[in-house]
Amino acid sequence: MLNNWPVAAFIVVALSSVTTGCSDNKDAAFSEEAPSATTSSVLTSVGRWISTDTSDVMQDPQTSGLIEINGQLVTIADGSAAFEQQRKLHFLDKDTATLTASSNAFKLATRVRRSCFSDYLTNAPDLEALASDPSNSNVIYTVTEDATRTGTLSTRCEKKYQNTGSTDYPTLLVRLERDENNSVTMTHVRPLQFPTEFEVGNFPNDGIEGMAMAKDGTLYLGLEKDKAGQPRIFSLNITDDFWQSADFAVVDEPDLSVPIFDAGSHPINGLALYSAEGGNNFLLAAARNDNEVWVIDVAGEVETKRISMQFNVSADNECGEYVMDNASIEGLVVVEDTLWLINDPWKVNYLKNIKCEAETPRYEAMAPLLFSVPLNDAWFQ
């Protein structure tokens, strides 16, 4: 049973018929000038520095995405991380906030190595999210974002995959599989296609940054922003024969109450799925620019809520506990009755968090923190 303490500040969202450039989803309209939460109504989470067996912090992993495997949390590095962190799964002990292991640098299966995307997936791919396959704990999905650094595809490949409906270089959905030796292989890859009527726009560094998968095979994909500057959630149905094709996988847009805004930047940077009592599935979306978690009922029976968050740091030095200027949450996962969150140090803003000199080396190392909060029944009612 979940905790029944009073719900953190949220705004109950009325369904709106506001017209945007989106397809016909249940748009949840919000004012840019939403009431600011008071100190007592903000849900505070105190983060711990993720340490390793050789260092008091994890060095520049640019952690993006969070899942749970066999009781451990698992994250992945994006394309701006230190080279030694890239193309690996990183396993974390959630109770001690320590890195317990990292996988091998992902191997490429023959079909991936022979694909149009081999060079990109071999050389610093910008992997931005993780999702576990509920039917197979050894299968994990990840997705790419900004590929502008890789150059163009071959003439043949460019012609085949030019109609992305979004960026010039297609967004790639990648299937990972662990073997009995805990070695990880990129077994399959498919480019994603966004129907032109979705008006996603061409934003290479504002693409898919959140993923979560339901037991029925629905894979949810959280987009930072579309052509109108709005966050979006798309979906794919991962069927038994999904990976038999190398053609575009065309995304759909489920009927969800995703917040829309009059102005500003309000990207989705992480997704998690939670099955509440009674069987309803809820998507928990990290809106990192707003320090919020959005609670979205997949069935549309419960109105969307915005949970205001404050991220503090528990420093093991004279700095004590303090409020972060910019946490930049980019991964979240529910384990039993707890929501776990991890940040992706935003390099242009991260040093703004420095409150005293003792913490400077940790921020300069672009070290991530692990946060947690108990789930609340009221979020799902």
CSV table of C-alpha atoms in Angstrom, one decimal:
chain,number,residue,atom,x,y,z
A,1,MET,CA,0.0,0.0,0.0
A,2,LEU,CA,1.3,3.4,-0.8
A,3,ASN,CA,2.0,6.2,1.6
A,4,ASN,CA,-1.0,8.3,2.4
A,5,TRP,CA,0.7,11.5,3.5
A,6,PRO,CA,-0.8,14.7,1.9
A,7,VAL,CA,-0.1,14.9,-1.8
A,8,ALA,CA,2.6,17.2,-3.0
A,9,ALA,CA,1.5,20.3,-4.8
A,10,PHE,CA,-0.2,19.5,-8.0
A,11,ILE,CA,-2.6,21.2,-10.4
A,12,VAL,CA,-5.6,19.2,-11.4
A,13,VAL,CA,-5.9,19.5,-15.1
A,14,ALA,CA,-9.1,20.0,-16.9
A,15,LEU,CA,-9.4,18.5,-20.3
A,16,SER,CA,-9.2,21.1,-23.0
A,17,SER,CA,-10.2,21.4,-26.6
A,18,VAL,CA,-7.3,23.8,-27.3
A,19,THR,CA,-6.2,23.3,-30.9
A,20,THR,CA,-2.5,22.8,-31.5
A,21,GLY,CA,-0.3,21.4,-34.2
A,22,CYS,CA,-0.7,18.0,-32.6
A,23,SER,CA,-3.0,15.1,-33.7
A,24,ASP,CA,-6.3,14.5,-31.9
A,25,ASN,CA,-5.0,13.7,-28.5
A,26,LYS,CA,-6.6,14.8,-25.2
A,27,ASP,CA,-4.7,18.0,-24.7
A,28,ALA,CA,-4.3,19.2,-21.1
A,29,ALA,CA,-4.1,23.0,-21.2
A,30,PHE,CA,-1.9,24.8,-18.7
A,31,SER,CA,-1.1,28.4,-18.2
A,32,GLU,CA,2.6,29.4,-18.4
A,33,GLU,CA,1.9,31.3,-15.2
A,34,ALA,CA,0.9,28.3,-13.1
A,35,PRO,CA,0.7,29.1,-9.4
A,36,SER,CA,4.1,28.7,-7.8
A,37,ALA,CA,4.3,26.1,-5.1
A,38,THR,CA,5.0,27.1,-1.5
A,39,THR,CA,7.8,25.7,0.5
A,40,SER,CA,5.4,23.4,2.4
A,41,SER,CA,3.7,22.1,-0.7
A,42,VAL,CA,6.8,21.2,-2.8
A,43,LEU,CA,7.9,17.6,-2.7
A,44,THR,CA,11.6,17.6,-1.7
A,45,SER,CA,14.0,14.8,-2.6
A,46,VAL,CA,17.5,14.6,-1.2
A,47,GLY,CA,20.0,13.3,-3.7
A,48,ARG,CA,23.2,11.3,-3.0
A,49,TRP,CA,26.3,11.4,-5.1
A,50,ILE,CA,26.9,8.2,-7.0
A,51,SER,CA,30.2,6.8,-6.0
A,52,THR,CA,32.5,4.1,-7.4
A,53,ASP,CA,35.0,1.7,-5.9
A,54,THR,CA,37.8,4.0,-7.0
A,55,SER,CA,36.3,7.5,-6.6
A,56,ASP,CA,33.9,9.3,-4.4
A,57,VAL,CA,31.8,10.3,-7.5
A,58,MET,CA,31.1,8.8,-10.9
A,59,GLN,CA,33.0,10.7,-13.5
A,60,ASP,CA,31.0,12.4,-16.3
A,61,PRO,CA,28.6,9.6,-17.4
A,62,GLN,CA,25.9,12.0,-18.6
A,63,THR,CA,23.3,9.5,-17.2
A,64,SER,CA,20.2,9.3,-19.4
A,65,GLY,CA,17.5,6.9,-18.6
A,66,LEU,CA,16.8,4.6,-15.6
A,67,ILE,CA,15.4,1.1,-15.3
A,68,GLU,CA,15.5,-1.7,-12.8
A,69,ILE,CA,17.0,-5.2,-13.4
A,70,ASN,CA,17.1,-7.8,-10.6
A,71,GLY,CA,16.9,-5.3,-7.8
A,72,GLN,CA,19.6,-2.9,-9.3
A,73,LEU,CA,19.1,0.3,-11.1
A,74,VAL,CA,20.5,0.6,-14.6
A,75,THR,CA,21.4,3.7,-16.5
A,76,ILE,CA,23.1,4.6,-19.8
A,77,ALA,CA,25.5,7.4,-21.0
A,78,ASP,CA,24.6,9.7,-23.8
A,79,GLY,CA,26.9,11.0,-26.6
A,80,SER,CA,28.4,13.8,-24.6
A,81,ALA,CA,29.7,11.6,-21.8
A,82,ALA,CA,33.4,10.7,-21.2
A,83,PHE,CA,34.4,8.1,-23.8
A,84,GLU,CA,34.9,5.3,-21.2
A,85,GLN,CA,31.3,5.7,-20.0
A,86,GLN,CA,29.7,5.5,-23.5
A,87,ARG,CA,27.9,2.5,-25.0
A,88,LYS,CA,27.6,0.7,-21.7
A,89,LEU,CA,25.0,-0.2,-19.1
A,90,HIS,CA,25.8,1.1,-15.7
A,91,PHE,CA,24.5,-0.8,-12.7
A,92,LEU,CA,23.7,1.0,-9.4
A,93,ASP,CA,23.0,-0.2,-5.9
A,94,LYS,CA,20.0,2.0,-5.0
A,95,ASP,CA,20.5,1.6,-1.3
A,96,THR,CA,24.0,2.9,-1.2
A,97,ALA,CA,24.1,5.0,-4.4
A,98,THR,CA,27.2,3.2,-5.7
A,99,LEU,CA,28.2,2.0,-9.1
A,100,THR,CA,28.4,-1.8,-8.8
A,101,ALA,CA,29.4,-2.7,-12.4
A,102,SER,CA,29.4,-1.5,-16.0
A,103,SER,CA,28.8,-3.7,-18.9
A,104,ASN,CA,31.1,-4.2,-21.9
A,105,ALA,CA,31.0,-1.6,-24.6
A,106,PHE,CA,28.1,-2.8,-26.7
A,107,LYS,CA,28.9,-5.3,-29.4
A,108,LEU,CA,27.1,-5.1,-32.7
A,109,ALA,CA,25.3,-8.1,-34.1
A,110,THR,CA,25.9,-8.9,-37.7
A,111,ARG,CA,22.6,-7.4,-38.9
A,112,VAL,CA,23.4,-4.1,-37.1
A,113,ARG,CA,26.9,-4.0,-38.3
A,114,ARG,CA,25.7,-4.4,-41.9
A,115,SER,CA,23.0,-1.8,-41.5
A,116,CYS,CA,23.0,1.8,-42.6
A,117,PHE,CA,23.6,2.9,-39.0
A,118,SER,CA,26.7,0.9,-38.1
A,119,ASP,CA,29.1,3.8,-38.1
A,120,TYR,CA,26.9,5.9,-35.9
A,121,LEU,CA,26.2,3.2,-33.4
A,122,THR,CA,29.9,2.3,-33.2
A,123,ASN,CA,31.1,5.9,-32.7
A,124,ALA,CA,29.6,7.9,-29.7
A,125,PRO,CA,25.9,7.4,-30.4
A,126,ASP,CA,23.7,9.8,-28.4
A,127,LEU,CA,21.7,7.2,-26.4
A,128,GLU,CA,19.1,9.0,-24.4
A,129,ALA,CA,16.7,6.6,-22.7
A,130,LEU,CA,16.1,3.0,-21.6
A,131,ALA,CA,13.1,0.7,-21.4
A,132,SER,CA,12.9,-2.8,-20.0
A,133,ASP,CA,11.0,-5.5,-22.0
A,134,PRO,CA,8.5,-6.8,-19.4
A,135,SER,CA,8.5,-10.2,-21.2
A,136,ASN,CA,12.2,-10.7,-21.1
A,137,SER,CA,14.5,-9.2,-18.4
A,138,ASN,CA,17.5,-9.6,-20.7
A,139,VAL,CA,16.1,-7.4,-23.4
A,140,ILE,CA,16.4,-3.6,-23.1
A,141,TYR,CA,15.5,-0.8,-25.6
A,142,THR,CA,17.3,2.4,-26.1
A,143,VAL,CA,16.9,5.3,-28.5
A,144,THR,CA,19.2,7.8,-30.2
A,145,GLU,CA,18.8,11.6,-30.4
A,146,ASP,CA,21.3,14.0,-31.9
A,147,ALA,CA,23.3,12.4,-34.8
A,148,THR,CA,24.5,15.6,-36.5
A,149,ARG,CA,28.1,14.8,-35.5
A,150,THR,CA,28.2,11.6,-37.6
A,151,GLY,CA,28.0,13.1,-41.0
A,152,THR,CA,25.6,12.0,-43.7
A,153,LEU,CA,24.5,8.5,-44.6
A,154,SER,CA,25.6,6.8,-47.8
A,155,THR,CA,23.6,7.9,-50.9
A,156,ARG,CA,21.7,4.6,-50.9
A,157,CYS,CA,20.9,4.8,-47.2
A,158,GLU,CA,20.0,8.5,-47.3
A,159,LYS,CA,17.5,7.8,-50.1
A,160,LYS,CA,16.0,4.9,-48.2
A,161,TYR,CA,15.6,6.8,-44.9
A,162,GLN,CA,15.1,10.4,-45.9
A,163,ASN,CA,11.4,10.7,-45.1
A,164,THR,CA,11.8,10.7,-41.3
A,165,GLY,CA,9.1,13.2,-40.6
A,166,SER,CA,11.6,14.9,-38.2
A,167,THR,CA,15.4,15.2,-38.4
A,168,ASP,CA,17.6,14.6,-41.4
A,169,TYR,CA,19.3,11.7,-39.7
A,170,PRO,CA,16.6,9.4,-38.4
A,171,THR,CA,16.0,8.6,-34.7
A,172,LEU,CA,17.0,5.0,-34.1
A,173,LEU,CA,15.3,2.5,-31.8
A,174,VAL,CA,17.9,-0.1,-30.7
A,175,ARG,CA,17.3,-3.5,-29.1
A,176,LEU,CA,19.9,-4.6,-26.6
A,177,GLU,CA,20.3,-8.1,-25.2
A,178,ARG,CA,22.3,-9.4,-22.3
A,179,ASP,CA,23.7,-12.9,-22.4
A,180,GLU,CA,24.6,-15.3,-19.6
A,181,ASN,CA,28.0,-13.6,-19.2
A,182,ASN,CA,26.3,-10.2,-18.8
A,183,SER,CA,27.7,-9.1,-22.2
A,184,VAL,CA,25.5,-6.7,-24.0
A,185,THR,CA,24.9,-6.7,-27.8
A,186,MET,CA,23.0,-4.3,-30.1
A,187,THR,CA,20.9,-7.0,-31.8
A,188,HIS,CA,18.6,-4.9,-33.9
A,189,VAL,CA,18.0,-1.4,-35.0
A,190,ARG,CA,15.1,0.4,-36.7
A,191,PRO,CA,14.7,4.0,-37.7
A,192,LEU,CA,11.6,5.8,-36.5
A,193,GLN,CA,9.2,7.7,-38.7
A,194,PHE,CA,6.9,10.5,-37.5
A,195,PRO,CA,3.8,11.1,-39.7
A,196,THR,CA,4.0,14.5,-41.3
A,197,GLU,CA,0.7,15.5,-39.8
A,198,PHE,CA,2.2,15.2,-36.3
A,199,GLU,CA,4.4,18.3,-37.2
A,200,VAL,CA,7.3,17.2,-35.0
A,201,GLY,CA,9.8,19.5,-36.6
A,202,ASN,CA,13.5,19.2,-37.2
A,203,PHE,CA,15.2,19.5,-33.8
A,204,PRO,CA,18.1,17.1,-33.6
A,205,ASN,CA,18.9,17.9,-30.0
A,206,ASP,CA,15.3,18.0,-28.8
A,207,GLY,CA,14.1,14.6,-29.7
A,208,ILE,CA,13.1,11.4,-27.8
A,209,GLU,CA,14.5,11.4,-24.3
A,210,GLY,CA,12.1,9.2,-22.4
A,211,MET,CA,10.9,5.6,-22.9
A,212,ALA,CA,8.7,3.1,-20.9
A,213,MET,CA,7.2,-0.2,-21.9
A,214,ALA,CA,3.9,-1.7,-20.9
A,215,LYS,CA,3.2,-5.4,-20.5
A,216,ASP,CA,1.1,-5.5,-23.7
A,217,GLY,CA,4.1,-4.5,-25.7
A,218,THR,CA,3.3,-0.8,-26.0
A,219,LEU,CA,6.5,1.3,-26.0
A,220,TYR,CA,6.0,4.9,-25.0
A,221,LEU,CA,8.3,7.6,-26.4
A,222,GLY,CA,8.6,11.0,-24.8
A,223,LEU,CA,9.6,13.9,-27.1
A,224,GLU,CA,11.2,17.0,-25.7
A,225,LYS,CA,9.4,19.4,-28.1
A,226,ASP,CA,7.6,19.5,-31.4
A,227,LYS,CA,7.3,22.3,-34.0
A,228,ALA,CA,5.0,24.2,-31.7
A,229,GLY,CA,7.4,23.9,-28.8
A,230,GLN,CA,5.2,21.3,-27.0
A,231,PRO,CA,6.2,18.1,-25.3
A,232,ARG,CA,4.6,15.0,-26.8
A,233,ILE,CA,4.3,11.3,-26.1
A,234,PHE,CA,4.2,8.8,-29.0
A,235,SER,CA,4.0,5.0,-29.0
A,236,LEU,CA,5.0,1.9,-30.9
A,237,ASN,CA,3.6,-1.6,-30.7
A,238,ILE,CA,6.5,-4.0,-30.3
A,239,THR,CA,5.1,-7.2,-31.8
A,240,ASP,CA,6.8,-10.6,-32.2
A,241,ASP,CA,7.8,-9.7,-35.7
A,242,PHE,CA,8.7,-6.1,-35.1
A,243,TRP,CA,12.4,-6.6,-35.5
A,244,GLN,CA,12.1,-8.7,-38.6
A,245,SER,CA,12.0,-5.5,-40.7
A,246,ALA,CA,14.7,-2.9,-41.3
A,247,ASP,CA,12.1,-0.4,-42.6
A,248,PHE,CA,10.9,2.7,-40.8
A,249,ALA,CA,8.8,2.0,-37.7
A,250,VAL,CA,6.0,4.5,-37.8
A,251,VAL,CA,5.0,5.9,-34.5
A,252,ASP,CA,1.5,6.5,-33.3
A,253,GLU,CA,0.2,9.1,-30.8
A,254,PRO,CA,-1.9,7.6,-28.0
A,255,ASP,CA,-4.8,9.6,-26.5
A,256,LEU,CA,-3.1,11.1,-23.5
A,257,SER,CA,-3.6,14.3,-21.5
A,258,VAL,CA,-0.1,15.7,-22.0
A,259,PRO,CA,0.4,19.3,-20.7
A,260,ILE,CA,0.6,22.0,-23.3
A,261,PHE,CA,2.0,25.5,-22.7
A,262,ASP,CA,1.6,29.0,-24.1
A,263,ALA,CA,5.4,29.7,-24.1
A,264,GLY,CA,8.7,28.5,-22.7
A,265,SER,CA,10.5,25.2,-22.8
A,266,HIS,CA,8.9,22.3,-21.0
A,267,PRO,CA,10.6,19.1,-22.3
A,268,ILE,CA,9.9,15.5,-21.3
A,269,ASN,CA,13.3,14.1,-20.3
A,270,GLY,CA,12.3,10.8,-18.8
A,271,LEU,CA,9.4,8.4,-18.6
A,272,ALA,CA,8.4,5.6,-16.2
A,273,LEU,CA,5.4,3.3,-16.1
A,274,TYR,CA,3.5,2.5,-13.0
A,275,SER,CA,0.6,0.0,-12.5
A,276,ALA,CA,-1.6,1.3,-9.7
A,277,GLU,CA,-4.1,-0.6,-7.6
A,278,GLY,CA,-7.1,-1.4,-9.7
A,279,GLY,CA,-5.0,-2.0,-12.8
A,280,ASN,CA,-4.7,1.5,-14.3
A,281,ASN,CA,-1.3,2.2,-15.9
A,282,PHE,CA,0.2,5.7,-15.3
A,283,LEU,CA,3.1,7.3,-17.1
A,284,LEU,CA,5.4,9.4,-14.9
A,285,ALA,CA,7.2,12.0,-17.0
A,286,ALA,CA,10.1,14.1,-15.8
A,287,ALA,CA,9.8,17.7,-16.9
A,288,ARG,CA,13.3,18.7,-16.0
A,289,ASN,CA,13.1,22.4,-16.9
A,290,ASP,CA,10.1,22.8,-14.5
A,291,ASN,CA,11.4,20.6,-11.7
A,292,GLU,CA,8.1,18.6,-12.0
A,293,VAL,CA,6.9,15.1,-12.4
A,294,TRP,CA,3.7,14.7,-14.5
A,295,VAL,CA,1.4,11.8,-13.7
A,296,ILE,CA,-0.6,10.8,-16.8
A,297,ASP,CA,-3.3,8.1,-16.7
A,298,VAL,CA,-2.9,5.9,-19.8
A,299,ALA,CA,-6.7,5.1,-19.8
A,300,GLY,CA,-7.6,8.8,-19.4
A,301,GLU,CA,-9.8,8.1,-16.3
A,302,VAL,CA,-7.8,10.2,-13.9
A,303,GLU,CA,-6.9,13.8,-14.6
A,304,THR,CA,-3.2,14.6,-15.2
A,305,LYS,CA,-1.3,16.0,-12.3
A,306,ARG,CA,1.9,18.1,-12.1
A,307,ILE,CA,4.0,17.3,-9.0
A,308,SER,CA,6.3,20.2,-8.0
A,309,MET,CA,9.7,19.0,-7.0
A,310,GLN,CA,12.7,20.4,-5.1
A,311,PHE,CA,16.1,18.7,-5.4
A,312,ASN,CA,18.5,18.9,-2.5
A,313,VAL,CA,22.0,17.5,-2.1
A,314,SER,CA,23.1,15.6,0.9
A,315,ALA,CA,26.8,16.6,1.1
A,316,ASP,CA,29.1,14.5,3.3
A,317,ASN,CA,31.3,17.6,4.0
A,318,GLU,CA,31.0,21.0,5.6
A,319,CYS,CA,28.5,22.0,2.9
A,320,GLY,CA,25.7,20.1,4.5
A,321,GLU,CA,22.4,19.8,2.7
A,322,TYR,CA,21.5,22.5,0.2
A,323,VAL,CA,19.0,23.2,-2.7
A,324,MET,CA,20.3,22.6,-6.2
A,325,ASP,CA,20.0,25.4,-8.8
A,326,ASN,CA,19.6,22.9,-11.6
A,327,ALA,CA,19.2,19.2,-11.2
A,328,SER,CA,18.3,18.2,-14.8
A,329,ILE,CA,16.5,14.9,-14.1
A,330,GLU,CA,16.7,12.6,-17.1
A,331,GLY,CA,15.8,9.1,-15.8
A,332,LEU,CA,13.1,7.7,-13.5
A,333,VAL,CA,11.8,4.3,-12.6
A,334,VAL,CA,9.3,2.9,-10.1
A,335,VAL,CA,10.5,0.1,-7.8
A,336,GLU,CA,7.8,-1.1,-5.5
A,337,ASP,CA,6.4,2.0,-3.8
A,338,THR,CA,9.4,4.3,-4.6
A,339,LEU,CA,10.1,6.6,-7.5
A,340,TRP,CA,13.8,6.7,-8.2
A,341,LEU,CA,15.3,9.6,-10.3
A,342,ILE,CA,18.7,10.2,-11.7
A,343,ASN,CA,20.1,13.4,-13.2
A,344,ASP,CA,22.1,14.1,-16.4
A,345,PRO,CA,24.5,16.9,-15.5
A,346,TRP,CA,23.7,19.7,-17.9
A,347,LYS,CA,27.1,21.0,-18.7
A,348,VAL,CA,26.3,24.6,-19.4
A,349,ASN,CA,24.4,24.9,-16.1
A,350,TYR,CA,25.8,22.4,-13.7
A,351,LEU,CA,28.4,24.6,-12.1
A,352,LYS,CA,25.6,26.9,-11.0
A,353,ASN,CA,24.9,24.4,-8.3
A,354,ILE,CA,28.1,25.1,-6.4
A,355,LYS,CA,27.3,26.5,-3.0
A,356,CYS,CA,30.6,25.9,-1.3
A,357,GLU,CA,34.1,25.1,-2.3
A,358,ALA,CA,34.1,21.5,-1.0
A,359,GLU,CA,31.6,20.5,-3.7
A,360,THR,CA,33.4,22.1,-6.6
A,361,PRO,CA,35.3,19.0,-7.7
A,362,ARG,CA,32.2,16.9,-7.9
A,363,TYR,CA,30.4,19.4,-10.1
A,364,GLU,CA,33.4,19.9,-12.3
A,365,ALA,CA,33.5,16.1,-12.7
A,366,MET,CA,29.9,16.3,-14.0
A,367,ALA,CA,29.0,13.7,-11.4
A,368,PRO,CA,25.3,12.5,-11.2
A,369,LEU,CA,23.1,12.1,-8.1
A,370,LEU,CA,20.5,9.6,-7.2
A,371,PHE,CA,17.2,10.8,-5.8
A,372,SER,CA,14.1,9.0,-4.5
A,373,VAL,CA,10.6,9.8,-3.3
A,374,PRO,CA,7.8,7.6,-2.0
A,375,LEU,CA,4.8,7.2,-4.3
A,376,ASN,CA,1.5,8.8,-3.1
A,377,ASP,CA,-1.9,7.2,-3.5
A,378,ALA,CA,-3.4,10.7,-4.3
A,379,TRP,CA,-1.3,11.0,-7.5
A,380,PHE,CA,-3.3,8.1,-9.0
A,381,GLN,CA,-6.9,9.1,-7.9
